[in-house]
Amino acid sequence: ELDRLQEELHQRFGNVRTHDGSHFLGKQVDRRHDKYFSISSTPTTVAEMLERLDKSSIHTKDTPIPPGTSVSKIAQKRKESTPVHNEQANQIVGSILYEAITTRPDISFAASIHGQSLSKPTKFDATLYNHTLGYLKKYPQLKIQYSEQNESMRDRLFAFADASYGEGPEAKSQSGWVLMINGGPISWNSQVQRYSALSTGESEIIAAVECLKEVLFVRRLLADFNRPQTGPTVIHADAMNAINFFD
């Protein structure tokens, strides 16, 4: 069954994986003995993506989005910017999103911001797309790395959650969380909260609850992989409201 699935993927997408396991779905896998493991995009993969999007000549950037950019500032700039009919927007955002959900948690916030623009992209959004692509061009091979841990920390799950409070009567906050194991992230997300929080504390609680849902799922998954968690999983947060809520 797995062979059939691999063959179908190969026919549709090309070389899905190499026989030695060094590449899988366009990602490079580096395994050194049993003490080090990393996964990343390859410079070739990013270069091919930029060429496909006709963005090979864009300038490189140091950050995924311009420094100081917030959800509220972006919303305001969108209102002031001119709408554009960008047939390529879906393809660009889809390419960025694929990188964000596979091996690039550093662009998760940017990918979330771009996804919010697809219903009505503007000239301002087009500049943000190019900024993120310029960042990927400059840093095409940043790795997620996992390493051997001591016995007390081996295969132990940790979680971190935070939120950016959305100011304004209709503004929604932004949640972000990441789950870590053996020194590297295994699951992460950045997204607009479904409801408008009435305070910073409420937005932090919402983010922690969303993180908790993922923790429960991953704990069950690890148990299926014969890596059960023997104790509680700590969710790290920086707001006393959220900490007291769970205590």
Short mmCIF file of C-alpha atoms in Angstrom, two decimals:
data_model
loop_
_atom_site.label_atom_id
_atom_site.label_comp_id
_atom_site.label_asym_id
_atom_site.label_seq_id
_atom_site.Cartn_x
_atom_site.Cartn_y
_atom_site.Cartn_z
CA GLU A 1 0.00 0.00 0.00
CA LEU A 2 2.82 2.39 0.85
CA ASP A 3 4.62 1.50 -2.37
CA ARG A 4 1.48 2.27 -4.37
CA LEU A 5 1.09 5.63 -2.64
CA GLN A 6 4.72 6.50 -3.30
CA GLU A 7 4.35 5.57 -6.96
CA GLU A 8 1.26 7.77 -7.32
CA LEU A 9 3.05 10.69 -5.65
CA HIS A 10 6.06 10.14 -7.89
CA GLN A 11 3.93 10.20 -11.03
CA ARG A 12 2.21 13.43 -9.99
CA PHE A 13 5.02 15.38 -8.33
CA GLY A 14 8.22 13.85 -9.68
CA ASN A 15 10.97 12.50 -7.46
CA VAL A 16 9.20 12.18 -4.09
CA ARG A 17 12.11 10.69 -2.21
CA THR A 18 15.54 9.19 -2.73
CA HIS A 19 16.35 5.57 -1.93
CA ASP A 20 18.83 6.57 0.78
CA GLY A 21 16.26 8.77 2.51
CA SER A 22 18.33 11.94 2.09
CA HIS A 23 15.51 13.78 0.30
CA PHE A 24 11.75 13.62 0.78
CA LEU A 25 9.08 15.82 -0.86
CA GLY A 26 11.64 18.47 -1.77
CA LYS A 27 13.21 18.48 1.69
CA GLN A 28 16.77 17.53 2.56
CA VAL A 29 17.24 15.10 5.44
CA ASP A 30 20.59 14.96 7.20
CA ARG A 31 21.18 12.15 9.67
CA ARG A 32 24.52 11.75 11.42
CA HIS A 33 24.81 8.58 13.45
CA ASP A 34 22.02 8.48 16.05
CA LYS A 35 22.85 11.79 17.70
CA TYR A 36 21.86 14.38 15.12
CA PHE A 37 19.02 14.77 12.68
CA SER A 38 17.93 17.77 10.64
CA ILE A 39 15.49 18.57 7.86
CA SER A 40 15.45 21.60 5.58
CA SER A 41 14.59 22.90 2.17
CA THR A 42 17.41 22.91 -0.34
CA PRO A 43 18.72 26.00 -2.12
CA THR A 44 17.68 24.34 -5.37
CA THR A 45 14.10 23.89 -4.13
CA VAL A 46 13.77 27.55 -3.16
CA ALA A 47 15.45 28.70 -6.39
CA GLU A 48 13.05 26.59 -8.45
CA MET A 49 10.10 28.03 -6.53
CA LEU A 50 11.26 31.60 -7.20
CA GLU A 51 11.82 30.82 -10.86
CA ARG A 52 8.36 29.27 -11.16
CA LEU A 53 6.85 32.40 -9.62
CA ASP A 54 9.01 34.66 -11.84
CA LYS A 55 10.60 36.14 -8.70
CA SER A 56 14.23 35.12 -9.16
CA SER A 57 15.41 38.73 -9.40
CA ILE A 58 13.78 40.06 -6.21
CA HIS A 59 16.00 41.65 -3.57
CA THR A 60 16.95 39.61 -0.52
CA LYS A 61 15.53 40.53 2.90
CA ASP A 62 16.73 39.97 6.47
CA THR A 63 13.27 39.31 7.98
CA PRO A 64 10.12 37.44 6.88
CA ILE A 65 8.09 40.66 7.02
CA PRO A 66 9.17 44.28 7.61
CA PRO A 67 10.31 44.91 11.22
CA GLY A 68 7.67 46.51 13.44
CA THR A 69 4.79 45.12 11.39
CA SER A 70 1.72 44.25 13.46
CA VAL A 71 -1.70 42.84 12.60
CA SER A 72 -3.41 46.16 13.31
CA LYS A 73 -0.91 48.12 11.17
CA ILE A 74 -1.36 45.68 8.30
CA ALA A 75 -5.16 45.99 8.49
CA GLN A 76 -4.89 49.77 8.32
CA LYS A 77 -2.47 49.72 5.39
CA ARG A 78 -4.75 47.36 3.48
CA LYS A 79 -7.61 49.82 3.84
CA GLU A 80 -5.41 52.58 2.46
CA SER A 81 -3.97 50.51 -0.40
CA THR A 82 -5.37 49.92 -3.88
CA PRO A 83 -6.95 46.50 -4.59
CA VAL A 84 -5.28 44.54 -7.37
CA HIS A 85 -6.33 41.63 -9.53
CA ASN A 86 -3.39 39.39 -8.85
CA GLU A 87 -3.91 36.01 -10.50
CA GLN A 88 -0.57 34.88 -9.11
CA ALA A 89 -1.47 35.62 -5.47
CA ASN A 90 -2.84 32.15 -4.76
CA GLN A 91 0.25 30.50 -6.20
CA ILE A 92 2.64 32.75 -4.26
CA VAL A 93 0.84 32.37 -0.94
CA GLY A 94 0.45 28.63 -1.47
CA SER A 95 4.21 28.27 -2.04
CA ILE A 96 5.00 30.31 1.07
CA LEU A 97 2.47 28.33 3.11
CA TYR A 98 4.01 25.01 2.05
CA GLU A 99 7.40 26.13 3.32
CA ALA A 100 5.84 27.45 6.53
CA ILE A 101 4.03 24.23 7.44
CA THR A 102 6.85 21.83 6.54
CA THR A 103 10.23 23.14 7.67
CA ARG A 104 10.01 26.91 8.21
CA PRO A 105 8.28 27.92 11.46
CA ASP A 106 10.17 31.23 11.18
CA ILE A 107 7.75 32.36 8.44
CA SER A 108 4.52 31.11 10.06
CA PHE A 109 3.37 34.57 11.05
CA ALA A 110 4.13 35.93 7.59
CA ALA A 111 2.25 33.03 5.97
CA SER A 112 -0.76 33.70 8.20
CA ILE A 113 -0.74 37.38 7.25
CA HIS A 114 -0.55 36.52 3.54
CA GLY A 115 -3.39 34.01 3.83
CA GLN A 116 -5.68 36.73 5.20
CA SER A 117 -5.17 38.79 2.04
CA LEU A 118 -6.32 36.30 -0.59
CA SER A 119 -9.97 37.36 -0.66
CA LYS A 120 -8.97 40.90 -1.66
CA PRO A 121 -5.24 41.40 -2.25
CA THR A 122 -3.84 44.92 -2.50
CA LYS A 123 -0.65 46.53 -3.75
CA PHE A 124 0.52 46.57 -0.14
CA ASP A 125 0.04 42.79 0.10
CA ALA A 126 2.06 42.30 -3.09
CA THR A 127 5.00 44.09 -1.43
CA LEU A 128 4.64 41.81 1.61
CA TYR A 129 4.66 38.71 -0.61
CA ASN A 130 7.91 39.86 -2.20
CA HIS A 131 9.42 40.63 1.19
CA THR A 132 8.84 37.06 2.41
CA LEU A 133 10.12 35.59 -0.85
CA GLY A 134 13.21 37.79 -0.54
CA TYR A 135 13.78 36.37 2.94
CA LEU A 136 13.52 32.81 1.65
CA LYS A 137 15.93 33.71 -1.15
CA LYS A 138 18.51 34.93 1.37
CA TYR A 139 18.02 32.04 3.81
CA PRO A 140 16.95 29.05 1.68
CA GLN A 141 18.41 26.30 3.85
CA LEU A 142 17.62 27.09 7.48
CA LYS A 143 17.29 23.76 9.28
CA ILE A 144 15.10 22.20 11.89
CA GLN A 145 17.56 20.25 14.01
CA TYR A 146 16.99 17.47 16.51
CA SER A 147 19.74 16.12 18.74
CA GLU A 148 20.36 13.47 21.35
CA GLN A 149 19.14 14.45 24.83
CA ASN A 150 19.97 13.09 28.25
CA GLU A 151 17.69 10.38 29.58
CA SER A 152 15.42 12.72 31.56
CA MET A 153 14.77 14.94 28.51
CA ARG A 154 14.73 12.35 25.72
CA ASP A 155 11.46 12.33 23.76
CA ARG A 156 9.93 14.74 26.27
CA LEU A 157 7.35 17.14 24.86
CA PHE A 158 7.36 20.87 25.63
CA ALA A 159 5.03 23.59 24.41
CA PHE A 160 5.10 27.37 24.16
CA ALA A 161 2.12 29.66 23.53
CA ASP A 162 1.73 33.41 23.11
CA ALA A 163 -0.66 35.96 21.66
CA SER A 164 -0.55 39.45 20.20
CA TYR A 165 -3.60 41.37 21.40
CA GLY A 166 -5.62 42.96 18.63
CA GLU A 167 -6.47 46.59 19.35
CA GLY A 168 -9.61 48.23 18.05
CA PRO A 169 -13.35 47.43 18.20
CA GLU A 170 -13.23 44.73 15.51
CA ALA A 171 -9.59 43.70 15.69
CA LYS A 172 -8.79 40.08 16.43
CA SER A 173 -5.69 38.86 18.23
CA GLN A 174 -3.00 36.63 16.76
CA SER A 175 -2.19 33.29 18.41
CA GLY A 176 1.11 31.50 18.11
CA TRP A 177 2.36 28.23 19.55
CA VAL A 178 5.10 25.68 19.04
CA LEU A 179 5.68 22.14 20.32
CA MET A 180 9.26 20.97 20.87
CA ILE A 181 10.86 17.57 21.31
CA ASN A 182 14.51 16.54 21.35
CA GLY A 183 15.69 20.10 20.78
CA GLY A 184 13.57 20.95 17.75
CA PRO A 185 10.00 21.95 16.82
CA ILE A 186 7.59 19.27 15.62
CA SER A 187 4.40 21.30 15.36
CA TRP A 188 3.71 25.03 15.17
CA ASN A 189 1.08 27.51 14.12
CA SER A 190 0.34 31.22 13.87
CA GLN A 191 -3.22 32.28 13.18
CA VAL A 192 -5.84 34.94 13.81
CA GLN A 193 -8.12 34.07 16.69
CA ARG A 194 -11.71 33.30 15.75
CA TYR A 195 -13.19 35.65 18.33
CA SER A 196 -12.34 39.20 19.37
CA ALA A 197 -10.71 39.03 22.79
CA LEU A 198 -11.74 41.72 25.27
CA SER A 199 -8.35 41.91 26.95
CA THR A 200 -4.72 40.87 26.60
CA GLY A 201 -5.28 38.19 29.22
CA GLU A 202 -8.20 36.70 27.33
CA SER A 203 -6.19 36.55 24.10
CA GLU A 204 -3.37 34.76 25.96
CA ILE A 205 -5.83 32.20 27.37
CA ILE A 206 -7.28 31.54 23.91
CA ALA A 207 -3.77 30.95 22.54
CA ALA A 208 -2.92 28.58 25.40
CA VAL A 209 -6.15 26.59 24.87
CA GLU A 210 -5.40 26.21 21.15
CA CYS A 211 -1.92 25.01 22.07
CA LEU A 212 -3.39 22.57 24.58
CA LYS A 213 -5.55 20.98 21.88
CA GLU A 214 -2.43 20.29 19.80
CA VAL A 215 -0.57 18.95 22.85
CA LEU A 216 -3.32 16.42 23.52
CA PHE A 217 -3.26 15.27 19.89
CA VAL A 218 0.53 14.96 19.76
CA ARG A 219 0.63 13.06 23.07
CA ARG A 220 -1.75 10.46 21.60
CA LEU A 221 0.35 10.34 18.44
CA LEU A 222 3.56 9.81 20.39
CA ALA A 223 1.91 6.99 22.33
CA ASP A 224 1.02 5.33 19.01
CA PHE A 225 4.72 5.64 18.05
CA ASN A 226 5.69 3.88 21.28
CA ARG A 227 6.94 7.16 22.79
CA PRO A 228 4.33 7.76 25.52
CA GLN A 229 4.69 10.82 27.75
CA THR A 230 5.04 9.64 31.35
CA GLY A 231 4.26 13.00 32.94
CA PRO A 232 2.35 16.21 32.20
CA THR A 233 3.40 18.38 29.28
CA VAL A 234 4.34 21.89 30.36
CA ILE A 235 2.89 24.74 28.28
CA HIS A 236 5.08 27.81 28.73
CA ALA A 237 3.29 31.17 28.65
CA ASP A 238 4.33 34.68 29.63
CA ALA A 239 0.97 35.96 30.90
CA MET A 240 -0.15 35.36 34.50
CA ASN A 241 -3.80 35.36 33.37
CA ALA A 242 -3.23 32.26 31.28
CA ILE A 243 -1.01 30.61 33.90
CA ASN A 244 -3.54 31.20 36.71
CA PHE A 245 -6.38 30.02 34.47
CA PHE A 246 -4.80 26.58 34.07
CA ASP A 247 -3.55 26.35 37.65
#
